[in-house]
Amino acid sequence: MASSIVRSPLNPISHHVTCKPSPYDHRSRTTTAAAVTIHRPYPKQRRRRKVPVLACSLQSHNADDDHNVVGGRSKTELQRIPDDSPYDDVSKDPNNNTNMLPRPLSSTHSSDSVSHLRVAYQGVRGAYSESAAEKAYPYCEAVPCEQFETAFEAVERWLVDRAVLPIENSLGGSIHRNYDLLLRHRLHIVGEVKFAVRHCLMANHGVKLEDLKRVLSHPQALAQCEHTLTRLGLVREAVDDTAGAAKHVAFHKLNDTGAVASSTAAMIYGLNILAQDIQDDSDNVTRFLMLAREPIVPGTDKPFKTSIVFSLEEGPGVLFKALAVFALREINLTKIESRPLRKQLVGASDDNNNGYPKYFDYLFYVDFEASMADQNAQNALGHLREFSTYLRVLGSYPVDTIML
């Protein structure tokens, strides 16, 4: 039932990473932009190479579209923006204004004021990610994509304007795949959306609760409804996403199978809701990131959050020193996540470890409550850069304070 997609291999990160001088090291009192100029340790791409992009399109309800749970694919070919060029001037010619790209958005540009945007999300129509995209950009055209990586590539290659993708859930934890993709791609976090997840058990019209023998949904959704589904004696089967499960049940007119998905998915695919709010814990919230090609200019007029990623040399107390740069300045950390550097092992091998290295190298993702327009936050990152081997600001953006 899961769709297939050609995935690009994840580029390994070089262990010896050096940082160019950061604009945050300047102790100026003026407001600075959200992005730090850091050497990107990835191979350069050829300039203006045409690359096919896999992206989902909104298609009619037909057999070809429904053969896969998560929808069809369409190929689009366009010129790739050179990876080594700045976003604001592709031509690098100061006298040529024809290739100038949009300027960074200001934090005063609310999502309500940005209309006619194409916003990518992972899944099919009726997915929770679609609802999150519509909350982030109420007047947008939501564009479904088969995989998380497809959404990243769609933004980078100008197929869409933004992407809204999940990063963590209050019950299931972090979405590790998207943490890895944030590092691989050059998108900026420009906002966040917190969305309350409310699961429903649904089936085709005429099917009663006692008729069901099995239920389809995303593995995380099935886990979040474990007690309810166990009490009902239903066999659980995992598929790629919740809305895809509802679509599959509706298209194949299954009489002994239900789906766990949103009420929106039930409405779209014409299913009957047998039970609402079947999640085991009512405190089920997913946090989504809003991604764009350009950063926003951070402000101080509202609560801001900043997301960074860094790596450190191996040694006693090094992580303590890194986190102390925030504690010394009374900056609150809201999230810390570690991810291994792919194919990067540190520490000499010895006989006691059967020839294997003693240590693994890690990246640390940190969110903290401060705007990069705040001199205190700039000083903290300047301090951190003194002993980090790699540092990148992923975005400085307004905090979402409205729960839906």
XYZ file of C-alpha atoms in Angstrom:
404
model
C 0.000 0.000 0.000
C 2.938 2.300 0.434
C 4.092 4.335 -2.539
C 7.573 4.018 -3.937
C 9.829 6.982 -4.495
C 13.370 7.369 -5.668
C 15.349 8.664 -2.701
C 18.646 10.465 -2.959
C 21.366 9.107 -0.641
C 22.096 11.245 2.383
C 25.362 13.080 1.902
C 27.809 12.310 4.721
C 29.064 15.261 6.734
C 32.771 15.744 6.964
C 34.114 15.384 10.504
C 36.515 18.282 10.174
C 34.133 21.195 9.758
C 35.272 24.777 10.055
C 33.191 27.896 10.545
C 33.659 31.134 8.688
C 33.429 34.301 10.785
C 29.855 34.703 11.926
C 27.986 38.010 11.737
C 26.927 37.351 15.325
C 30.528 37.795 16.485
C 30.249 41.515 15.754
C 29.085 43.154 18.946
C 26.954 45.653 17.076
C 23.706 46.826 18.631
C 21.962 46.855 15.261
C 19.516 44.165 14.226
C 21.024 41.378 12.157
C 19.486 38.854 9.788
C 18.487 35.403 10.894
C 20.992 33.412 8.884
C 24.588 32.774 9.918
C 27.150 32.464 7.138
C 28.674 29.074 7.767
C 30.748 26.966 5.425
C 28.467 24.215 4.142
C 30.321 20.901 4.179
C 28.590 19.388 1.187
C 29.848 18.835 -2.348
C 29.028 21.658 -4.730
C 26.440 20.954 -7.392
C 26.894 21.701 -11.032
C 25.425 25.021 -12.053
C 22.021 25.143 -13.724
C 21.624 21.384 -14.027
C 18.149 20.183 -14.950
C 16.856 17.753 -12.352
C 13.546 15.864 -12.362
C 11.544 16.421 -9.187
C 9.022 13.951 -7.815
C 6.009 15.747 -6.408
C 2.406 14.818 -5.814
C -0.342 16.635 -7.641
C -4.034 16.917 -6.816
C -5.602 14.386 -9.155
C -9.076 13.082 -9.724
C -10.389 10.099 -7.807
C -9.457 7.291 -10.198
C -7.958 3.834 -10.125
C -4.484 4.969 -11.146
C -4.384 7.508 -8.336
C -5.644 5.080 -5.736
C -3.398 2.173 -6.650
C -1.015 3.553 -4.044
C -2.184 4.573 -0.598
C -0.441 7.918 -0.726
C -1.461 9.111 -4.159
C 0.109 9.581 -7.577
C 3.289 11.228 -8.721
C 4.090 13.726 -11.398
C 7.505 14.623 -12.716
C 8.482 18.220 -13.225
C 11.706 19.402 -14.766
C 13.225 22.769 -14.033
C 16.592 24.400 -13.611
C 18.208 23.913 -10.230
C 19.369 27.040 -8.449
C 23.133 26.759 -7.968
C 23.834 25.615 -4.421
C 26.813 27.918 -4.105
C 24.949 31.095 -5.048
C 23.232 33.462 -2.626
C 19.472 33.409 -2.665
C 19.061 37.081 -3.380
C 21.097 37.276 -6.622
C 21.503 34.223 -8.818
C 23.419 36.084 -11.523
C 26.006 37.541 -9.089
C 26.053 40.553 -11.411
C 25.323 43.758 -9.435
C 24.139 45.471 -12.625
C 21.709 42.724 -13.553
C 18.392 42.908 -11.730
C 16.558 40.355 -13.845
C 17.605 37.447 -11.662
C 16.988 39.050 -8.296
C 14.938 36.804 -6.027
C 12.443 37.912 -3.335
C 13.893 39.708 -0.338
C 13.668 38.029 3.080
C 10.278 38.386 4.738
C 9.938 40.557 7.797
C 8.483 39.106 10.960
C 5.701 41.675 10.579
C 4.406 39.691 7.563
C 1.820 37.489 9.225
C 0.636 34.268 7.631
C -2.779 35.845 7.070
C -1.261 38.547 4.859
C 0.537 36.067 2.588
C -1.934 34.856 -0.016
C -1.762 32.773 -3.199
C 1.040 30.627 -1.789
C 1.621 27.012 -2.750
C 2.476 25.114 0.435
C 3.821 21.553 0.406
C 2.945 18.936 3.020
C 3.544 15.189 3.324
C 0.620 12.871 2.728
C -2.641 13.013 0.798
C -5.707 15.226 1.177
C -7.168 15.015 4.658
C -3.819 14.494 6.389
C -3.136 16.316 9.643
C -0.238 17.997 7.855
C -2.696 19.554 5.405
C -4.675 21.037 8.292
C -1.447 22.369 9.805
C -0.507 23.958 6.464
C -3.902 25.653 6.274
C -3.494 26.934 9.828
C -0.067 28.351 8.985
C -1.217 29.886 5.683
C -5.039 30.154 5.682
C -5.337 31.231 2.038
C -2.759 28.892 0.560
C -2.994 26.131 -2.014
C -1.951 23.015 -0.096
C 0.135 20.673 -2.274
C 0.461 17.005 -1.157
C 3.835 15.243 -1.480
C 4.636 11.573 -1.168
C 7.597 11.880 1.189
C 9.180 14.457 3.490
C 12.174 14.800 1.176
C 9.860 15.514 -1.757
C 8.475 18.525 0.119
C 11.964 19.866 0.864
C 12.980 19.513 -2.783
C 9.748 21.090 -4.014
C 10.534 24.287 -2.092
C 14.176 24.359 -3.157
C 13.278 23.901 -6.804
C 10.522 26.535 -6.817
C 7.641 24.095 -7.350
C 6.055 25.516 -4.193
C 6.634 28.559 -2.006
C 6.659 26.971 1.462
C 6.544 23.627 3.235
C 4.881 22.708 6.535
C 6.322 19.505 8.021
C 6.107 17.815 11.451
C 9.153 17.897 13.705
C 7.902 16.473 17.018
C 4.856 15.031 18.763
C 4.041 15.293 22.460
C 3.496 11.516 22.663
C 5.618 10.028 19.906
C 8.661 12.286 20.242
C 10.866 13.713 17.500
C 10.570 13.099 13.760
C 14.200 12.181 13.200
C 13.936 12.081 9.417
C 13.067 15.762 9.256
C 15.930 16.699 11.593
C 18.307 15.019 9.155
C 16.683 16.724 6.155
C 16.984 20.152 7.802
C 20.746 19.707 7.790
C 20.946 18.368 4.271
C 18.830 21.082 2.638
C 19.221 24.866 2.634
C 15.748 25.865 3.749
C 15.074 28.262 6.627
C 12.587 27.863 9.465
C 10.259 30.874 9.291
C 7.594 29.781 11.773
C 6.022 26.970 13.750
C 2.516 25.539 14.087
C 1.204 23.499 17.020
C -1.729 21.311 16.069
C -3.893 19.222 18.411
C -4.344 15.722 16.973
C -7.806 14.160 17.398
C -8.117 10.637 15.994
C -11.367 9.155 14.701
C -12.292 5.561 13.878
C -14.104 5.488 10.541
C -15.492 2.993 8.024
C -17.707 2.879 4.956
C -21.391 3.701 5.379
C -23.414 0.711 6.503
C -20.464 -0.861 8.328
C -21.015 -1.151 12.079
C -18.382 -1.200 14.800
C -18.935 -4.917 15.463
C -18.328 -5.681 11.753
C -14.735 -4.475 11.885
C -11.885 -6.985 12.102
C -8.883 -4.782 11.308
C -7.890 -1.128 11.178
C -5.396 0.771 9.012
C -3.415 3.877 9.900
C 0.031 5.381 10.361
C 2.117 3.448 12.944
C 2.243 6.426 15.299
C -1.518 6.923 15.126
C -2.089 3.231 15.872
C 0.250 3.465 18.866
C -1.555 6.552 20.164
C -4.888 4.651 20.091
C -3.536 1.338 21.391
C -5.837 0.953 24.393
C -8.998 1.720 22.446
C -8.108 -0.557 19.523
C -7.108 -3.384 21.883
C -10.405 -3.096 23.747
C -12.256 -3.361 20.416
C -10.204 -6.427 19.443
C -9.069 -4.990 16.101
C -5.990 -6.161 14.213
C -3.755 -3.171 13.450
C -2.052 -2.734 10.074
C 0.373 0.117 9.405
C 0.384 2.245 6.248
C 2.202 5.413 5.203
C -0.233 7.990 6.574
C -3.610 8.392 8.246
C -5.466 10.025 5.362
C -4.034 7.434 2.977
C -5.600 4.734 5.131
C -9.018 6.418 4.897
C -8.629 6.789 1.144
C -7.754 3.102 0.759
C -10.745 1.911 2.794
C -13.099 4.148 0.802
C -11.768 3.277 -2.652
C -11.781 -0.486 -2.105
C -15.182 -0.361 -0.330
C -13.904 -2.574 2.493
C -16.630 -3.886 4.815
C -14.463 -5.410 7.543
C -11.764 -2.734 7.740
C -11.725 0.697 9.314
C -9.209 3.533 9.427
C -7.850 5.848 12.093
C -7.646 9.360 10.677
C -8.991 12.880 11.053
C -12.609 13.933 10.746
C -11.557 15.933 7.685
C -10.358 12.735 5.989
C -13.716 11.079 6.743
C -15.542 13.968 5.087
C -13.266 14.025 2.009
C -13.475 10.277 1.335
C -17.114 9.819 2.324
C -16.572 7.618 5.378
C -18.756 7.318 8.465
C -17.182 8.180 11.819
C -17.848 5.344 14.295
C -15.945 6.849 17.242
C -14.290 10.209 17.912
C -11.310 11.176 20.067
C -10.088 7.599 20.411
C -6.500 8.611 21.308
C -5.350 7.281 24.683
C -4.045 10.664 25.800
C -5.938 13.874 25.120
C -2.687 15.848 25.300
C -1.665 14.863 21.773
C -0.023 17.801 20.007
C 2.197 17.827 16.938
C 4.580 20.692 16.285
C 5.142 21.596 12.627
C 7.864 23.765 11.087
C 7.179 26.317 8.360
C 10.034 26.236 5.842
C 10.998 28.731 3.127
C 13.871 29.507 0.785
C 14.555 32.846 2.465
C 14.781 33.610 6.195
C 12.652 36.204 7.898
C 14.237 39.193 9.569
C 13.782 38.564 13.299
C 12.165 41.148 15.532
C 11.613 41.857 19.210
C 7.944 42.852 19.040
C 6.697 39.348 19.925
C 8.030 36.119 21.490
C 10.629 34.499 19.234
C 12.301 31.118 19.116
C 15.634 30.295 17.465
C 16.706 26.854 16.205
C 20.376 25.949 15.750
C 22.496 22.860 15.054
C 26.109 22.423 16.127
C 28.784 19.796 16.722
C 31.551 19.605 19.320
C 34.915 17.958 19.804
C 34.941 14.841 21.973
C 35.966 15.510 25.563
C 34.766 15.698 29.169
C 32.347 18.517 29.928
C 32.234 19.849 26.357
C 28.436 19.649 26.069
C 28.114 21.228 29.509
C 30.217 24.172 28.331
C 28.108 24.496 25.176
C 24.839 24.657 27.088
C 26.347 26.980 29.691
C 26.597 29.788 27.111
C 22.799 29.997 27.285
C 22.462 29.510 31.048
C 24.977 32.282 31.743
C 22.761 34.682 29.779
C 19.477 33.347 31.223
C 18.294 32.073 27.829
C 15.764 29.257 28.193
C 16.204 26.098 26.103
C 12.954 24.477 24.925
C 14.384 21.534 22.994
C 17.632 19.593 22.618
C 18.062 16.661 20.262
C 21.175 14.701 19.319
C 21.660 12.979 15.972
C 24.706 10.973 14.856
C 26.950 12.330 12.164
C 26.469 9.837 9.351
C 29.526 7.655 8.732
C 31.542 9.737 11.164
C 33.405 7.865 13.908
C 35.853 9.538 16.244
C 38.361 8.169 18.708
C 41.187 5.788 18.015
C 40.472 2.084 17.839
C 42.143 -0.257 20.288
C 42.283 -3.943 21.106
C 39.748 -3.596 23.930
C 37.098 -2.583 21.362
C 38.016 -5.299 18.826
C 39.421 -2.697 16.470
C 36.321 -0.480 16.448
C 36.446 3.254 17.266
C 35.621 4.211 20.846
C 33.336 7.169 20.134
C 30.694 8.396 17.731
C 30.357 12.022 16.689
C 27.025 13.797 17.155
C 25.120 16.848 16.017
C 23.047 18.743 18.579
C 19.822 20.495 17.609
C 18.753 23.153 20.100
C 15.735 25.486 20.291
C 15.922 28.468 22.618
C 13.563 31.295 23.536
C 15.201 34.372 22.065
C 15.269 36.336 18.838
C 18.445 36.757 16.831
C 17.661 40.463 16.932
C 18.554 40.279 20.632
C 22.201 41.097 21.336
C 22.159 38.605 24.205
C 21.365 35.753 21.788
C 24.057 36.928 19.363
C 26.622 36.938 22.157
C 25.612 33.416 23.192
C 26.173 32.072 19.688
C 29.424 33.989 19.392
C 30.555 32.291 22.589
C 29.391 28.873 21.365
C 31.263 29.296 18.088
C 34.553 29.593 19.955
C 34.640 25.855 20.725
C 32.111 24.283 18.324
C 33.335 22.522 15.199
C 30.175 23.369 13.263
C 27.382 25.873 13.851
C 24.359 26.800 11.782
C 21.269 28.857 12.569
C 18.261 27.066 11.075
C 15.888 29.949 11.738
C 14.680 32.609 14.149
C 10.899 32.839 14.072
C 7.770 33.807 16.051
C 6.471 31.342 18.650
C 3.064 29.796 17.953
C 0.834 30.633 20.918
C -2.524 29.555 19.396
C -3.583 25.920 19.728
C -6.017 24.414 17.193
